[in-house]
Each structure stands twice: as C-alpha cells, then as structure tokens.
PDB file of C-alpha atoms in Angstrom:
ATOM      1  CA  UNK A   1     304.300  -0.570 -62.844  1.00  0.00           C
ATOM      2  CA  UNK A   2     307.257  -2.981 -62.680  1.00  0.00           C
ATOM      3  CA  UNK A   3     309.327  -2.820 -59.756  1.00  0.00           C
ATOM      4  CA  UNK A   4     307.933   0.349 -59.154  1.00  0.00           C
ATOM      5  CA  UNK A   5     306.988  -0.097 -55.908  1.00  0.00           C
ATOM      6  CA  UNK A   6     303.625   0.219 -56.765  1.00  0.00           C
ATOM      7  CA  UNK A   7     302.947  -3.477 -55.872  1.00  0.00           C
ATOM      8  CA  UNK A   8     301.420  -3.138 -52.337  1.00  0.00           C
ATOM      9  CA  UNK A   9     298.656  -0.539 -53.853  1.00  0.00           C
ATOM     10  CA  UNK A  10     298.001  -3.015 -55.897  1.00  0.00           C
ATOM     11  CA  UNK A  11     297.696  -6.250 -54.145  1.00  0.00           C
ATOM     12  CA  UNK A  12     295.184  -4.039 -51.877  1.00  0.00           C
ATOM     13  CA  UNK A  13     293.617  -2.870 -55.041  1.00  0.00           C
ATOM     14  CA  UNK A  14     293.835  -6.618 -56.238  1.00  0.00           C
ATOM     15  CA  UNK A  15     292.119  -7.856 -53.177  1.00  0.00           C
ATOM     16  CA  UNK A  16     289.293  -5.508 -53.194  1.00  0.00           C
ATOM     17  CA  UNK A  17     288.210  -6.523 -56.505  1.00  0.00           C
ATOM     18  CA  UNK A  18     288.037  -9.756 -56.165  1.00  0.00           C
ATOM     19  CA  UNK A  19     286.233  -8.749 -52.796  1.00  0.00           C
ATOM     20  CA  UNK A  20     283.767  -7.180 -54.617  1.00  0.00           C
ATOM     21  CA  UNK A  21     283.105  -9.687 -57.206  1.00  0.00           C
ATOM     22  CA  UNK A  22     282.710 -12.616 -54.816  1.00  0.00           C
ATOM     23  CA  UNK A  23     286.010 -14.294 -55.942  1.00  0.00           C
ATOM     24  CA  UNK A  24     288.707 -15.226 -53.297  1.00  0.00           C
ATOM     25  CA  UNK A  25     292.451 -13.886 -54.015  1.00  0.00           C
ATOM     26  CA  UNK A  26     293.757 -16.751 -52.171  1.00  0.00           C
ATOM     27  CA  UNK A  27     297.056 -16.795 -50.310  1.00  0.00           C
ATOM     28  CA  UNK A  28     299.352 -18.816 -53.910  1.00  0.00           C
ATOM     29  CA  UNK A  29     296.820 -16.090 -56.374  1.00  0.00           C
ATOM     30  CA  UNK A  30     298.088 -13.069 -54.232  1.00  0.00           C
ATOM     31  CA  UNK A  31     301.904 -14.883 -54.368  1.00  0.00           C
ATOM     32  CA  UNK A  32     301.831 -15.381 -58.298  1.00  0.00           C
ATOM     33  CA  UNK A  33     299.998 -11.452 -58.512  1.00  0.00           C
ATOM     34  CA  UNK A  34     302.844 -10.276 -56.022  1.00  0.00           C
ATOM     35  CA  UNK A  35     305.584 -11.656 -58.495  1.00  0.00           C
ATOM     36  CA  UNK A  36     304.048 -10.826 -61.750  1.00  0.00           C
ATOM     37  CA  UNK A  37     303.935  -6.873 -60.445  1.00  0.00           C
ATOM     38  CA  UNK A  38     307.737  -7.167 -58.314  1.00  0.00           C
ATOM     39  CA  UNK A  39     309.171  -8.339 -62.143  1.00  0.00           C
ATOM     40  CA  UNK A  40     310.983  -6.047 -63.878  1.00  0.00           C
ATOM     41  CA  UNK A  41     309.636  -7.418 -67.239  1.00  0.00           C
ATOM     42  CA  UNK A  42     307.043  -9.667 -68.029  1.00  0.00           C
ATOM     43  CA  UNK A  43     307.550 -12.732 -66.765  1.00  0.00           C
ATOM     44  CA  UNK A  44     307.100 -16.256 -68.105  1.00  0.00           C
ATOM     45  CA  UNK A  45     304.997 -18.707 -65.602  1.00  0.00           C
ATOM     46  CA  UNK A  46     308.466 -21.294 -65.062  1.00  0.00           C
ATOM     47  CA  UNK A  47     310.031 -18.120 -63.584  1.00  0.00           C
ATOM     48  CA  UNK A  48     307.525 -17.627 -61.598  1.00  0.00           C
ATOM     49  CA  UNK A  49     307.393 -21.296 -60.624  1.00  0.00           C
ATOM     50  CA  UNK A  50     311.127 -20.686 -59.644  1.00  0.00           C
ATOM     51  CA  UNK A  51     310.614 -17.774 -57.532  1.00  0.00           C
ATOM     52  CA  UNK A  52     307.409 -19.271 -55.489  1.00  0.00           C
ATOM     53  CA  UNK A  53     309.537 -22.866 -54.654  1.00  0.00           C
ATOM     54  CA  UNK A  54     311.513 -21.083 -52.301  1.00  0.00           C
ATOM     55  CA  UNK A  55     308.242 -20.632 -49.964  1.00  0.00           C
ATOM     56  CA  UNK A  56     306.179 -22.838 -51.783  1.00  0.00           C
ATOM     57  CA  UNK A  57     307.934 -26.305 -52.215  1.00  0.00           C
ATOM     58  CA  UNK A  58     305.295 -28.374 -53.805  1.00  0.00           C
ATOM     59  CA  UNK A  59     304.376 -25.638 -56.189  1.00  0.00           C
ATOM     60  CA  UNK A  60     303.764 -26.734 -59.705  1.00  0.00           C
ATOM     61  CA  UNK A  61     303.206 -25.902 -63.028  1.00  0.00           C
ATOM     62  CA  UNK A  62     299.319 -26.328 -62.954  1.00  0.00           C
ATOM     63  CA  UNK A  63     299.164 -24.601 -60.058  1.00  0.00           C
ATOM     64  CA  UNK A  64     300.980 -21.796 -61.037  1.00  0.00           C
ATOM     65  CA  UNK A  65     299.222 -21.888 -64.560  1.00  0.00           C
ATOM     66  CA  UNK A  66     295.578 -22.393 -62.464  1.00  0.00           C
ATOM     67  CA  UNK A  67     296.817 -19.053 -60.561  1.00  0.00           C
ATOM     68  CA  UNK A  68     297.555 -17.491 -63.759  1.00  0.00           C
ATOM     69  CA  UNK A  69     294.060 -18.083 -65.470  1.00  0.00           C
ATOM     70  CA  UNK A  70     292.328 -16.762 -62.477  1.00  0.00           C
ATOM     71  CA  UNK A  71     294.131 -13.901 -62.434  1.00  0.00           C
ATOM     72  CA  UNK A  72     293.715 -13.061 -66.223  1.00  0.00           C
ATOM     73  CA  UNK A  73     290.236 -14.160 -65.694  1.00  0.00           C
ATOM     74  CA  UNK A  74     289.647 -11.406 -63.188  1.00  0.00           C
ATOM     75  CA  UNK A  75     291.604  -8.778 -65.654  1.00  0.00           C
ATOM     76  CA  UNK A  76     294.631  -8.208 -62.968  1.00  0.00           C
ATOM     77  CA  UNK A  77     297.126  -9.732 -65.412  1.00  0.00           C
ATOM     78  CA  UNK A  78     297.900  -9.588 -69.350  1.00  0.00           C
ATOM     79  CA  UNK A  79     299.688 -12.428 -71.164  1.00  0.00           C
ATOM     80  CA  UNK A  80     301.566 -11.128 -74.037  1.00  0.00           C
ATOM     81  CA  UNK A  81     301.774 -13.659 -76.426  1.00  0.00           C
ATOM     82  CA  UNK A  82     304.721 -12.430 -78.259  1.00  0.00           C
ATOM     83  CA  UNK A  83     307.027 -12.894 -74.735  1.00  0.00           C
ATOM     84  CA  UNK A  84     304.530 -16.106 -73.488  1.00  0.00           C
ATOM     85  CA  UNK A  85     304.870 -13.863 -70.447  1.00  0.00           C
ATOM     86  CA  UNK A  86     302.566 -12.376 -68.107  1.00  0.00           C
ATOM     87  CA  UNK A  87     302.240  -8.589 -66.501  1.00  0.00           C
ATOM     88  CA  UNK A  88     299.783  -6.917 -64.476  1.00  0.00           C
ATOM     89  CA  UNK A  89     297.044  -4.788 -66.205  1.00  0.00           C
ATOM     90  CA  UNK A  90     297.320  -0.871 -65.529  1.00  0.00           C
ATOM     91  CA  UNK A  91     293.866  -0.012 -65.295  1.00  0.00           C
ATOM     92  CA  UNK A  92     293.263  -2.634 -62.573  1.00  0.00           C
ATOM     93  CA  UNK A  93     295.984  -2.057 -60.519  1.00  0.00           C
ATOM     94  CA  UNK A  94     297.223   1.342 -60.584  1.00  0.00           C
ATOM     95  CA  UNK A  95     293.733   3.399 -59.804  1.00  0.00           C
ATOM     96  CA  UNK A  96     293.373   5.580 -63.186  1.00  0.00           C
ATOM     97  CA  UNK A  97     291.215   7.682 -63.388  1.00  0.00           C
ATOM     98  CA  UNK A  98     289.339   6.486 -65.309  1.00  0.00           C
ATOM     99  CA  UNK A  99     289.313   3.202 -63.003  1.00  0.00           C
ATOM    100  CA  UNK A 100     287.906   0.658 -64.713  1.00  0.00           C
ATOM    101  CA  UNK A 101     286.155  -2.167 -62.802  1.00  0.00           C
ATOM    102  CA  UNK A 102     286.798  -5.327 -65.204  1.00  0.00           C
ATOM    103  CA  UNK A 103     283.707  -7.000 -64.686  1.00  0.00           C
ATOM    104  CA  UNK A 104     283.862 -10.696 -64.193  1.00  0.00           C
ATOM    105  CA  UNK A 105     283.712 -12.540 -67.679  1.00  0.00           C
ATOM    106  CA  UNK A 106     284.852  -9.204 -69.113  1.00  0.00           C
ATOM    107  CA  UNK A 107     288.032  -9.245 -68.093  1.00  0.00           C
ATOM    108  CA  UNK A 108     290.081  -7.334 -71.100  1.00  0.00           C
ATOM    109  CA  UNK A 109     286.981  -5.343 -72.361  1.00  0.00           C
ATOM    110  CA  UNK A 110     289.109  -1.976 -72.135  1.00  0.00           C
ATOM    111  CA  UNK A 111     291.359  -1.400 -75.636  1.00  0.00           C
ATOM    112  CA  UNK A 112     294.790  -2.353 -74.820  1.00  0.00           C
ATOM    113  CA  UNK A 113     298.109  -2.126 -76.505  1.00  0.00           C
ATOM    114  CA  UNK A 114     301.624  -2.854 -75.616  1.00  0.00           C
ATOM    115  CA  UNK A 115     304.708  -1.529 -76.549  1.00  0.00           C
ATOM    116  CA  UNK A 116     307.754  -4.310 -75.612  1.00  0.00           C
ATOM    117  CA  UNK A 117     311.895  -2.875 -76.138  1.00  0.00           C
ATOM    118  CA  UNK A 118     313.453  -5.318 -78.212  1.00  0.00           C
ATOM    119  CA  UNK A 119     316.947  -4.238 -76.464  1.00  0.00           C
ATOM    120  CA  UNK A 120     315.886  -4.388 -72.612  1.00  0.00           C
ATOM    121  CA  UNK A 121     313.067  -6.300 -72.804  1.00  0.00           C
ATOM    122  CA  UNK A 122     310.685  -3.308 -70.749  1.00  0.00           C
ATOM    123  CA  UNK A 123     307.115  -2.713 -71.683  1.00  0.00           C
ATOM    124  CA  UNK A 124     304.237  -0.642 -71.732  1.00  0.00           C
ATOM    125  CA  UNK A 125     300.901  -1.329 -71.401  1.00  0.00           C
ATOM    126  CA  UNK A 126     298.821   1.784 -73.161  1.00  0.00           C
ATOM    127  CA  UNK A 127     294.783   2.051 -73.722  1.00  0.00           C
ATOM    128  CA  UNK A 128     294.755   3.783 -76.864  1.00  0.00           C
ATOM    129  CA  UNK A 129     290.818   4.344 -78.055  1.00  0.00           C
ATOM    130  CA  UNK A 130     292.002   5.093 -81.515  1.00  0.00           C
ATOM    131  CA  UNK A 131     293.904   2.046 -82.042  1.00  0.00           C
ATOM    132  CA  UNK A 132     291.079   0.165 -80.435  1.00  0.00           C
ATOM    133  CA  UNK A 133     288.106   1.833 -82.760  1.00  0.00           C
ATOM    134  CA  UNK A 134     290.778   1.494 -86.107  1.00  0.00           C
ATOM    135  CA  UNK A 135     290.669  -2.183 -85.471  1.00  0.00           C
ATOM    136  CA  UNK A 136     287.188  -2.363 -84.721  1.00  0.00           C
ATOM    137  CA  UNK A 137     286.309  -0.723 -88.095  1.00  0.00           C
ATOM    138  CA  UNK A 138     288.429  -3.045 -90.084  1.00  0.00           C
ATOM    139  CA  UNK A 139     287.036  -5.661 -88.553  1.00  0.00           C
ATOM    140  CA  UNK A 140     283.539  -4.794 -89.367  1.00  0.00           C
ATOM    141  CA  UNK A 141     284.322  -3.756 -93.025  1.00  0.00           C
ATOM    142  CA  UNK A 142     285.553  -7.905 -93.138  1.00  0.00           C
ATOM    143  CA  UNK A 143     282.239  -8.797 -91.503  1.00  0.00           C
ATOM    144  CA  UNK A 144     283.366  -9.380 -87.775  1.00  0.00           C
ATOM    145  CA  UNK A 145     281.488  -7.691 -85.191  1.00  0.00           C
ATOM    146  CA  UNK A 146     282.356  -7.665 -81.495  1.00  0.00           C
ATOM    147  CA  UNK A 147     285.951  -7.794 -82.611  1.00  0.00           C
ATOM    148  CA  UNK A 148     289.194  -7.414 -79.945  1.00  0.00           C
ATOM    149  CA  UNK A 149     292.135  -7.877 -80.056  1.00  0.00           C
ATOM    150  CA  UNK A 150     295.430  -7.316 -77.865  1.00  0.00           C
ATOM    151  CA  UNK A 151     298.157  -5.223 -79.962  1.00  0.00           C
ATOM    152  CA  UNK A 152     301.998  -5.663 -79.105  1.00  0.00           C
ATOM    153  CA  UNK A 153     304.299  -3.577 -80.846  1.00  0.00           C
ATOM    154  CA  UNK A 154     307.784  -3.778 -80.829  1.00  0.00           C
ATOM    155  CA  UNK A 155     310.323  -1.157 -80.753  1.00  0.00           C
ATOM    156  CA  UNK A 156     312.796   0.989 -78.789  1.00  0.00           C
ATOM    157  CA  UNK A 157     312.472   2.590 -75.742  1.00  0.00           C
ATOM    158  CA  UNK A 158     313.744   6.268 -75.383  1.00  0.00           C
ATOM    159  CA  UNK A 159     317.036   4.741 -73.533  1.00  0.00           C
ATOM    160  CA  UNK A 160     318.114   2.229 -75.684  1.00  0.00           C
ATOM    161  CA  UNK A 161     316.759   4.248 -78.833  1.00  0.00           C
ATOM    162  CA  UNK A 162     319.217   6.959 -77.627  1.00  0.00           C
ATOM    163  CA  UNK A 163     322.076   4.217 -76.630  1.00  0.00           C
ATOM    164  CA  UNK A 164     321.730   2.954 -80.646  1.00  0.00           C
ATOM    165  CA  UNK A 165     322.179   6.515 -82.053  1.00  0.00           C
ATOM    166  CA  UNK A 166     325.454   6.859 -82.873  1.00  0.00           C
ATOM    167  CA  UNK A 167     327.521  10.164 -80.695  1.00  0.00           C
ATOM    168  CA  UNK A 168     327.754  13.377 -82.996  1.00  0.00           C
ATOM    169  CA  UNK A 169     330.442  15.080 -82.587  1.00  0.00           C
TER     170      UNK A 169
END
C-alpha cells in the first residue's frame, strides 16, 4: 500500500467509512491519513508533524497524536509498536474481498500480523487466520478468553534476503 499510489482509493474509501459510521474525517484526519498511506514505511507521528507544518503551521504534537487515535480508533491505521510508527490497515483501505467494515469500537477485530525488513525498513501487513486461532488457543489453555493480539515479525524481504546471499559462482 505504501507509495503505491493506492492513496486516493483510499482516502475515498477512508471517507466513506467514517460517512457511514457517523464520524467526520475532518480536513487535519484526512492530512495525517494522506501521509501515513504516501510513506514509504511506517511512519513515526514527529515525521508526520514535519511533513503537515509546511501547510499546517500551528500543527502540534497533540494534534497530530489526537488525529492519530481517531484514525486507529476507526481501524484506518495500525501502530506497530516495535517501529512506534503508524501505517494504514489493508483491509480498510484497499477493498479486499473480503472487505471488512471495522465497526466502530472494534476497530482491529480482524487477525493481523506484520512482517517489518530489518534491512529497508518495508512492511507487510498480512491477516493470517491460523496465526490468529494459534494464539487464541494458547491463550485459552492459560485461562484468557477474548484474547488479541497484534504480531510483528521481523525478517528479510525477498530483495534484501537475496542482496545478503552471497554471489555463487
């Protein structure tokens, strides 16, 4: 999704959800969502403070943080606590087809995992079922129920996996 030029889908796709759910995607909400998608990693909220003072000179940290809840509020945005850095959810944005309509309150209710390059720094946001149910059953077999939880795993990416392997000649 980053810098795929994906990002006006999903500001529409954004808007209409928020539409939907009574909530308003106001004008500083759509900026931070614009610049969380345009980012070719996740991105930390300072950077994004950064970016928005050049139209938006009395932006501030709580505002941008204030955006920043809202938006994870409303499921359009992960923060991946591993990078302290945000990115926009997959399943809200990009129309799968299995298009999930995060209810409010129930924001991150689909199973979630990301995989994050240690060498460039890109990642992958991936909604595997099995990971999800594995963790659920552990969870209940220590007595939780109702268990999530957000899974970041850390590893190469087929380019710089292949840039690390050594020529053969």
């Amino acid at each position: 999704m980053h810098g795929s030029g994906h990002h006006l889908t999903a500001l529409e796709r954004a808007e209409a959800l928020c539409q939907k759910r009574g909530v308003q995607l106001t004008p500083l909400r759509r900026d931070v969502l614009r610049l969380v998608l345009e980012a070719e990693a996740p991105i930390g909220a300072y950077a994004l403070l950064d970016q928005l003072k050049g139209s938006r000179a009395k932006a501030a940290p709580p505002t941008v943080y204030r955006a920043l809840d809202f938006l994870l509020e409303q499921g359009l945005i992960h923060r991946l606590e591993r990078l302290n850095a945000f990115m926009g959810c997959a399943e809200a944005l990009e129309g799968h087809a299995h298009d999930h309509d995060h209810d409010h309150g129930h924001a991150h209710e689909h199973p979630h995992q990301f995989l994050i390059c240690r060498g460039c720094g890109i990642t992958r946001e991936i909604s595997d079922h099995a990971v999800a149910e594995a963790i659920a059953a552990a969870a209940a077999r220590g007595g939780f129920s109702g268990a999530r939880a957000t899974v970041e795993i850390e590893g190469l990416c087929a380019q710089c996996g292949n840039a690390a392997q050594p020529n053969s000649g």
